[in-house]
XYZ file of C-alpha atoms in Angstrom:
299
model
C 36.613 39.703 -139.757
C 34.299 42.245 -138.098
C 34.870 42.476 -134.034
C 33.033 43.855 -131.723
C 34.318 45.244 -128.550
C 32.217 46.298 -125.761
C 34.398 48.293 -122.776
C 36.818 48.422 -125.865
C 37.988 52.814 -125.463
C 39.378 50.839 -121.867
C 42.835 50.101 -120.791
C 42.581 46.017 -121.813
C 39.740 47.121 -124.815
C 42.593 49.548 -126.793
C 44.946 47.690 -126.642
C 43.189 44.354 -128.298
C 41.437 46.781 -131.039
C 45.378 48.008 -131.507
C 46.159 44.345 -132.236
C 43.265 43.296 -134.212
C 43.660 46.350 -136.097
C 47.267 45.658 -137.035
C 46.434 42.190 -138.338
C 43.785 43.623 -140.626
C 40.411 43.224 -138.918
C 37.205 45.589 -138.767
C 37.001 46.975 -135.343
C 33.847 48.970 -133.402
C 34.364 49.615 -129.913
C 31.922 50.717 -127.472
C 32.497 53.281 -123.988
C 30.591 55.562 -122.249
C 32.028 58.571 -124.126
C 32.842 56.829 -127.294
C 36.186 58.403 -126.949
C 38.910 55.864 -127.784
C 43.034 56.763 -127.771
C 42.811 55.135 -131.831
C 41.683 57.730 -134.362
C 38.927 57.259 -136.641
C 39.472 54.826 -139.697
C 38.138 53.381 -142.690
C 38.273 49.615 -140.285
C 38.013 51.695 -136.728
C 34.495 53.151 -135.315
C 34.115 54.180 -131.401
C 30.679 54.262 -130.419
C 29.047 56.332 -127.325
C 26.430 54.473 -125.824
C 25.690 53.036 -122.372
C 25.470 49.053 -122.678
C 23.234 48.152 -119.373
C 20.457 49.926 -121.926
C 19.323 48.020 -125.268
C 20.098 50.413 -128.407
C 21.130 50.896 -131.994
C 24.592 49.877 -130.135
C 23.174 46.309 -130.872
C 23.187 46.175 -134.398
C 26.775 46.210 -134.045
C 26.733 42.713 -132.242
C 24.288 41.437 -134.715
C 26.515 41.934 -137.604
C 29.780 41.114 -135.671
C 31.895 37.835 -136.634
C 33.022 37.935 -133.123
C 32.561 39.911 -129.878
C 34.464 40.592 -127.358
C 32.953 41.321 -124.208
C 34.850 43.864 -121.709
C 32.634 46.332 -120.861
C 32.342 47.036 -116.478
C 32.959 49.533 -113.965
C 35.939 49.444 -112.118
C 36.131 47.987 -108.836
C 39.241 49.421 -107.611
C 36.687 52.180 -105.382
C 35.964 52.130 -102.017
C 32.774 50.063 -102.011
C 29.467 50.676 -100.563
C 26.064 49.819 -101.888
C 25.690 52.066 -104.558
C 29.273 51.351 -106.295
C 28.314 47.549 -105.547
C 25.157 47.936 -107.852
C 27.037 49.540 -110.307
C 29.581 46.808 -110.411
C 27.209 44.223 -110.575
C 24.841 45.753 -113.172
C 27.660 47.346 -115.878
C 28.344 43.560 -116.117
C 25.393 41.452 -116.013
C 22.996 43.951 -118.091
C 25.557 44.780 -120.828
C 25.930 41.078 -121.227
C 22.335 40.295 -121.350
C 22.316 42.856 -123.897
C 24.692 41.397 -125.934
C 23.500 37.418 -125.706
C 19.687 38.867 -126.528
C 21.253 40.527 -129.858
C 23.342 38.022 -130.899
C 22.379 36.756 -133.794
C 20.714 33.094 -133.424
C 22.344 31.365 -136.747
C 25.348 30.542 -134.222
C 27.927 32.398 -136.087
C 28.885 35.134 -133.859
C 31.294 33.671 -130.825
C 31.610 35.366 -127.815
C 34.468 35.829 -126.096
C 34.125 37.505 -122.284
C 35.605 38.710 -119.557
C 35.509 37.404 -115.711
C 38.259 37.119 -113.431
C 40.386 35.096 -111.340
C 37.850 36.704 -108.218
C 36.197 33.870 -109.240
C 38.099 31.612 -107.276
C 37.693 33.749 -104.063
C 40.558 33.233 -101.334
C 42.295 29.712 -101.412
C 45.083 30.036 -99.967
C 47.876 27.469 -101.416
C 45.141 25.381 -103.829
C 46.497 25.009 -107.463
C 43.862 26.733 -109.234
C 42.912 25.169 -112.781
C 39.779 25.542 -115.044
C 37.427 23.070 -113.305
C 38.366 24.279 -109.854
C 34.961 25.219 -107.997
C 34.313 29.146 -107.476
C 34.899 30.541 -104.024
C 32.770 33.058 -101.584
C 32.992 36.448 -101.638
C 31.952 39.507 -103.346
C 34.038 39.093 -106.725
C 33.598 35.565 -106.609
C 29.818 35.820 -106.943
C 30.049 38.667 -109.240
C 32.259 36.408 -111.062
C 29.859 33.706 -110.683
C 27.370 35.666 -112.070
C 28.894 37.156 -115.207
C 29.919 33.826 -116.416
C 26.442 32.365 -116.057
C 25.087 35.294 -117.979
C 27.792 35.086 -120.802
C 27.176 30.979 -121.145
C 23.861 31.413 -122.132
C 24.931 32.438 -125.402
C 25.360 29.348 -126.287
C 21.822 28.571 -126.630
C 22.178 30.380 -129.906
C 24.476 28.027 -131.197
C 27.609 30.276 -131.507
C 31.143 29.643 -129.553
C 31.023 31.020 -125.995
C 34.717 31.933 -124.582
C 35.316 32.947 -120.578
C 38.447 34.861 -119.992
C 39.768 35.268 -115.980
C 41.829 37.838 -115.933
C 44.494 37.612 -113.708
C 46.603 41.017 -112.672
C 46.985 42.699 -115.874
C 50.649 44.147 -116.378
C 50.682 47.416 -118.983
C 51.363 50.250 -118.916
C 48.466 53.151 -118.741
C 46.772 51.052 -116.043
C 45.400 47.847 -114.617
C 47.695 46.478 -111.658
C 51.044 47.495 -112.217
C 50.019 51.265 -113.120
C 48.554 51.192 -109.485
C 51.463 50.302 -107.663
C 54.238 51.971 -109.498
C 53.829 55.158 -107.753
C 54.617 54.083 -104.133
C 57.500 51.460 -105.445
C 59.052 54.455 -107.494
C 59.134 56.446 -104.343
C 60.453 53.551 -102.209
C 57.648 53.247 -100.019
C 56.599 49.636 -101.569
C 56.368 46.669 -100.125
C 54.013 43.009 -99.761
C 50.711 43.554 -98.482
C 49.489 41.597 -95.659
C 52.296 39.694 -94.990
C 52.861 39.015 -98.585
C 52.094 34.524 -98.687
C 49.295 35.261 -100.659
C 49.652 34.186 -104.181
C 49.341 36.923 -107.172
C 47.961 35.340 -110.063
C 49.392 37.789 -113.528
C 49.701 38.500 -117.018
C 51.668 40.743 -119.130
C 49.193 42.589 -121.953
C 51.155 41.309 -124.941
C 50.573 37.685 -123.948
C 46.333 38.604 -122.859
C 45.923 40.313 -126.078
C 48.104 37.454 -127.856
C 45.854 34.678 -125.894
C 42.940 36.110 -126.996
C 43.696 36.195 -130.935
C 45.164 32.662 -130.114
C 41.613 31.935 -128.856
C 39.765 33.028 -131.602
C 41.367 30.722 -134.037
C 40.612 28.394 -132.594
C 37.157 26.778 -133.095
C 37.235 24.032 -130.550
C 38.688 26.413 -127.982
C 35.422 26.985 -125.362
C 34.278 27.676 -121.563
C 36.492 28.975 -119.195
C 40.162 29.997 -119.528
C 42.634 31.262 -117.669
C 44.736 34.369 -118.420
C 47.670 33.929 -116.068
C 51.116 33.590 -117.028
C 52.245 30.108 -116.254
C 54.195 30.752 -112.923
C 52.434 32.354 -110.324
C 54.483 34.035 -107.669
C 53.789 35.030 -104.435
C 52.688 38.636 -103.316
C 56.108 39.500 -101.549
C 58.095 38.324 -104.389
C 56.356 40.045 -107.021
C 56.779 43.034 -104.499
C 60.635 42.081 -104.259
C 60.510 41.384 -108.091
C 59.327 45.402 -108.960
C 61.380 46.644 -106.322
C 64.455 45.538 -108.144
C 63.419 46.160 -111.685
C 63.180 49.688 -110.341
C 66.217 49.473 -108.521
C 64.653 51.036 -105.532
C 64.116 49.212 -101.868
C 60.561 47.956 -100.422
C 60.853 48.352 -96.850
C 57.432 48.205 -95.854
C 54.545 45.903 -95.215
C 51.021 46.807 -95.255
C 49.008 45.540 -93.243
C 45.736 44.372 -93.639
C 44.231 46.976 -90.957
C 45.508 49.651 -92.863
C 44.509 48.251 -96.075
C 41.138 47.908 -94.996
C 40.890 51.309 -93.013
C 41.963 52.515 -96.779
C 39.992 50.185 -99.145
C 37.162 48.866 -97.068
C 35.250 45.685 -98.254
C 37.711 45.675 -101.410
C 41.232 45.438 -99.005
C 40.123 41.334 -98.162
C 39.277 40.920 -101.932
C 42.722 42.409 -102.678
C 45.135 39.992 -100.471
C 43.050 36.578 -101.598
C 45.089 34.306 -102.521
C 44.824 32.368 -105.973
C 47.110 29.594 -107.369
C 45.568 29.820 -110.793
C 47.204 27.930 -113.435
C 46.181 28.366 -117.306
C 45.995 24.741 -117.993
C 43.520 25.282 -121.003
C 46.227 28.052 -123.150
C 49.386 25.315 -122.115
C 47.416 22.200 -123.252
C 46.518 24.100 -126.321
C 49.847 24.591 -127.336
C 49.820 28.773 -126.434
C 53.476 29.817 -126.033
C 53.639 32.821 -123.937
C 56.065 35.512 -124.712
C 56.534 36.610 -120.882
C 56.659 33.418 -118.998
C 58.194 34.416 -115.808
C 57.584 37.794 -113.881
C 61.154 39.364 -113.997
C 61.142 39.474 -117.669
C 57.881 40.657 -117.899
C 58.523 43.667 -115.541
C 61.605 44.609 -117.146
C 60.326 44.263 -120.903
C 57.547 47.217 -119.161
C 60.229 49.497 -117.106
C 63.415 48.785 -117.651
C-alpha cells in the first residue's frame, strides 16, 4: 500500500511512517523542509513543499491508497493574530488541498487529524464521539478542520477524524514539554489541577491508526485517548513519581496566562473524552493506564 503523509518529517508524522515502513508499506511524507529523521529508501521519499499552496506535492495524494493528514503549525506559541492565521490556515488550506486532489473513483481514504480542543472546556462531562463541540479558539479550529476533511467524502472514498488527545513520546508533543521542570523538581498541577487530561501513549496512536485503516467500516470521528482519563494533578503526581522527584508547586492560572496568553485557558480545559469508537471496535491498547505508560517512556 502507498501512504501518504502530509506533516509526516513531524514528531506524530515519523513515527507512523517508522511503523508503516516496518510492516512493508510505500511511504512519502511531506514538511516544510522535506527533511525527515528516516533516510532515503527504495519505499521512503520526503518531499519539501508548503501544503496551504496547490503543487506537484498533489500527485502524491492522487496516486496514494491512503492519506494521512497531519500537516499544521504548532500552537504551543504565544498567540496573537498573526500566529492565529497561521494556525488556522496550515490546517484548513492543506486540507482543501488534499480533498480537491483526491482522486474521485473513491479509493483513496483519508484519515485526519483534529483534536480533543474540539470539545472546548467541560468540566466533568464524559466526553464520547457524538458529544457536541465546545467554544473556544481550538474548538472552532477544531470545528473547522473536521468540516473541511468530511468533505472528502463526496468523492466516495473513506473519511477518518482522529482527536488527538496529549500525545506521550519522546522527542516531543506533551510529555517532552513538561519533563524539564518535573526533572528539576519544580513540577506540579496547573490551575488547581481538577481539570481532566485526556492522553495517549505514541505506540497505541500509531497502533490505532494502522488498526483504523483495516478497517473498512471504521469512519467519522474517533477518539485517540487511552481509555482512563486522569485528572491534571494526578497525571502531575503520576510523572513526579516515575521520576522519583517531588512536585511541590501549583501554577496558577494568572501566571499561566501572564506566560501563555490566550493559549494558558485552552491549556487547563477540561475534557472527559472517552474512545468509545477504538473499545467498541475491539482495539486493545497496549498502555491502558497512565503509570505504565510513563514508565514504559522514562523509567
Amino acid at each position: 500500500m502507498h501512504v501518504l503523509i502530509t506533516g509526516g518529517t513531524g514528531f506524530i508524522g515519523t513515527a507512523v511512517a517508522r511503523r508503516l515502513l516496518d510492516e512493508g508499506h510505500e511511504v512519502t511524507v511531506t514538511g516544510r523542509s522535506g527533511k525527515s529523521p528516516i533516510p532515503e529508501g527504495e519505499r521512503f521519499r520526503a518531499m519539501a513543499c508548503d501544503t496551504t499552496v496547490e503543487g506537484p506535492w498533489q500527485e502524491a495524494v492522487a496516486s496514494s491508497d491512503a492519506v494521512i493528514n497531519l500537516a499544521g503549525r504548532s500552537i504551543f506559541t504565544r498567540w496573537n493574530k498573526e500566529k492565529k492565521e497561521q494556525i488556522v490556515n496550515s490546517r484548513l488550506l492543506t486540507t482543501e488541498n488534499v480533498v480537491k486532489a483526491l482522486p474521485s473513483d473513491g479509493k483513496t481514504s483519508l484519515f485526519s487529524a483534529s483534536a480533543v480542543g474540539y470539545y472546548g472546556n467541560r468540566g466533568d462531562t464524559l466526553l464520547a464521539e457524538d458529544a457536541s463541540g465546545g467554544d473556544g479558539f481550538l474548538a472552532d479550529v477544531s470545528r473547522r478542520w473536521e468540516a473541511e476533511a468530511l468533505t472528502a467524502a463526496k468523492k466516495g472514498g473513506r473519511v477518518v477524524i482522529m482527536r488527538f488527545g496529549g500525545v506521550l513520546g519522546l522527542g516531543g508533543g506533551a510529555l517532552d514539554a513538561m519533563l524539564t521542570p518535573y526533572k528539576l523538581g519544580l513540577g506540579g498541577p496547573l490551575a488547581g489541577g481538577d481539570q481532566w487530561f485526556p492522553w495517549i501513549h505514541m505506540d497505541d496512536l500509531v497502533g490505532a491508526l494502522l488498526f483504523l485503516m483495516g478497517q473498512e467500516s471504521a469512519e467519522g470521528p474517533v477518539n485517540f485517548c487511552a481509555p482512563y482519563v486522569v485528572r491534571n494533578r494526578d497525571f502531575s503526581k503520576a510523572l513526579a513519581g516515575v521520576l522519583g522527584r517531588p512536585a511541590p508547586f501549583s501554577v496558577p492560572l494568572f501566571a499561566l496566562r501572564m506566560a501563555m496568553g490566550e493559549l494558558g485557558d485552552e491549556i487547563i480545559a477540561s475534557q472527559r473524552v472517552v474512545p468509545e469508537k477504538l473499545s467498541s471496535w475491539g482495539f486493545s491498547f497496549a498502555f491502558p493506564s497512565l503509570e505504565g505508560a510513563l514508565k514504559d517512556l522514562l523509567a
